[in-house]
Amino acid sequence: MEQVTDHILAAARKVIAVHINYPSRAAQRGRTPEQPSYFLKPSSSLALSGSTVERPAGCELLGYEGEIALVIGKPARRVGIEDAWSHVEWVTASNDLGVYDLRYADKGSNLRSKGGDGFTPVGPALIPAADVDPSRLRIRAWHNGELVQDDTTEDLLFPFARLVADLSQLLTLETGDMILTGTPAGASVAQPGDVVEVEVTGGGLSSGRLTTTVTEGTTAFADFGARPKTDDTQREEAYGSREAAGLTAVAPVLTPELKKKLESVATATLSSQLRKRGLNNVSIDGLQATRPDRRVVGVARTLRYVPNREDLFKTHGGGFNAQKRAIDSVNEGEILVMEARGEKGTGTVGDILALRAQMRGAAAIITDGGVRDYSAVAGLDMPTYFANPHPAVLGRRHIPWDTDITIACGGATVQPGDIIVADSDGILVIPPAIAEELADECIEQEKEESFIFEMVKQGNSVDGLYPMNAQWRARYEQWEGAQGD
């Protein structure tokens, strides 16, 4: 088979990479795209097998991602899916390297984080595309000799022919251009001195092992550009999980047992117990519900809108903005809480995004702003709590600004991870640290109130009974013991 050479690399005028394409990676990231999305890598990032790649000085998180690269053989412009594969001449291994320390500065372009010299090694051998079935290829990656990625193209979200056809709708894929087709789960971080290998096989053919050795950069970034910085969120993304990144695992705050307890007690009871603890400002007020018959318990995710400013809406309002990112990352049982400053003169969510949240398993949406497409939103099984219906689009009053931060909604402060309980009586925000104790005391309070109700029903005065004095407390304890017999 033909080998990848400097001549092959020089022919690549464009290197196009796909964000998410393997179901295993989508599950790891917690989001499954409905359509493919792409970013460009400069052709200067290409490198041959056996080369080294520098982890830039000051960077901590050089991520590797084993991928299958397609090499275009004949130009493709507005081709159909049925013809697209004929425009691919070669298949080979690639490694979509990048530094997570610079993701914050890219605004989605990935130029700084994934465009460095040597950040796209490919090869070593080229597999003829005509000799393989694109749905029966295998991609594997090794980190210091340990197999860390192993997947096939059988159930890709976006088959290769679809990628070629989709890209060709807007741009001409030229001879030599390369498409990196996404990475499966298992991608992680390499340190200086580590060796990463990637291999593609199919139809009895192999690309051979693409080998890249990581070195440590020594030239510091200048102070006139973005400089490396990272946090635990980026570490978790780079390594694939908190555990792999060496971070403390986050125990689920809302366990099934706690959720069941909170579902069993009235919102009024929860409110009274919160007040006993001095928490008087934990209700989200002034909203109505599309499903007042439903009781919802879930963990808060947050989204903040800021007042519209036309120049900022141009940079933050379009594309995969904060609103869409929040909707597309909400998980099973979570409640998306939106800060709209009580502004009722525009919609903050409509039918399509509300449906997307429901499909992802969201327990509810709460916004102190308006809702568009009210009839459709009200027809969903997932409850939405909102200030009022309004037909106007988002850009009239709001810019979706950021997610998973502390916000204000309906007069209450809400933090990511807070427990939300909502029903026809109201919406409460419960600090997770006290939720278990609170639920237990609410259950006890309602048992007492059941006893009091029964005693009043039998004709007893509420004097000394509500609240119970010592005499009634003794009778209650006898009654409670009998209930358990």
XYZ file of N, CA, C and O in Angstrom, residues 39 133 141 354 388 408 414 423 460-461 466 480 484:
52
model
N -15.043 21.556 12.491
C -14.095 22.655 12.662
C -12.908 22.388 11.746
O -12.687 21.261 11.296
N -15.263 -1.539 3.140
C -16.631 -1.113 3.420
C -16.542 -0.048 4.515
O -16.078 -0.341 5.634
N -6.573 2.740 19.452
C -5.495 3.617 19.897
C -4.852 3.024 21.140
O -5.524 2.413 21.975
N -38.012 22.969 23.900
C -38.673 22.265 25.002
C -38.788 20.778 24.690
O -38.576 19.923 25.561
N -45.507 33.885 31.492
C -46.653 34.112 30.614
C -46.298 33.668 29.197
O -45.123 33.581 28.852
N -30.588 34.080 39.463
C -31.804 34.466 40.177
C -32.989 34.125 39.298
O -32.989 34.436 38.108
N -30.673 30.420 42.703
C -30.582 29.003 42.351
C -29.154 28.708 41.904
O -28.595 29.429 41.063
N -44.726 21.864 42.295
C -46.059 21.334 42.023
C -47.026 22.507 41.948
O -46.613 23.669 41.841
N -62.301 16.538 68.536
C -61.442 17.190 69.519
C -61.140 18.634 69.122
O -61.028 18.969 67.940
N -60.980 19.496 70.138
C -60.593 20.883 69.915
C -59.127 20.948 69.501
O -58.311 20.092 69.886
N -52.990 21.364 68.387
C -52.313 21.894 67.203
C -51.764 23.271 67.515
O -52.517 24.255 67.499
N -48.755 6.336 67.067
C -47.717 6.014 66.100
C -47.240 4.585 66.255
O -47.041 3.869 65.280
N -47.538 1.155 63.525
C -46.473 0.276 63.055
C -46.723 -1.171 63.331
O -45.990 -2.045 62.873
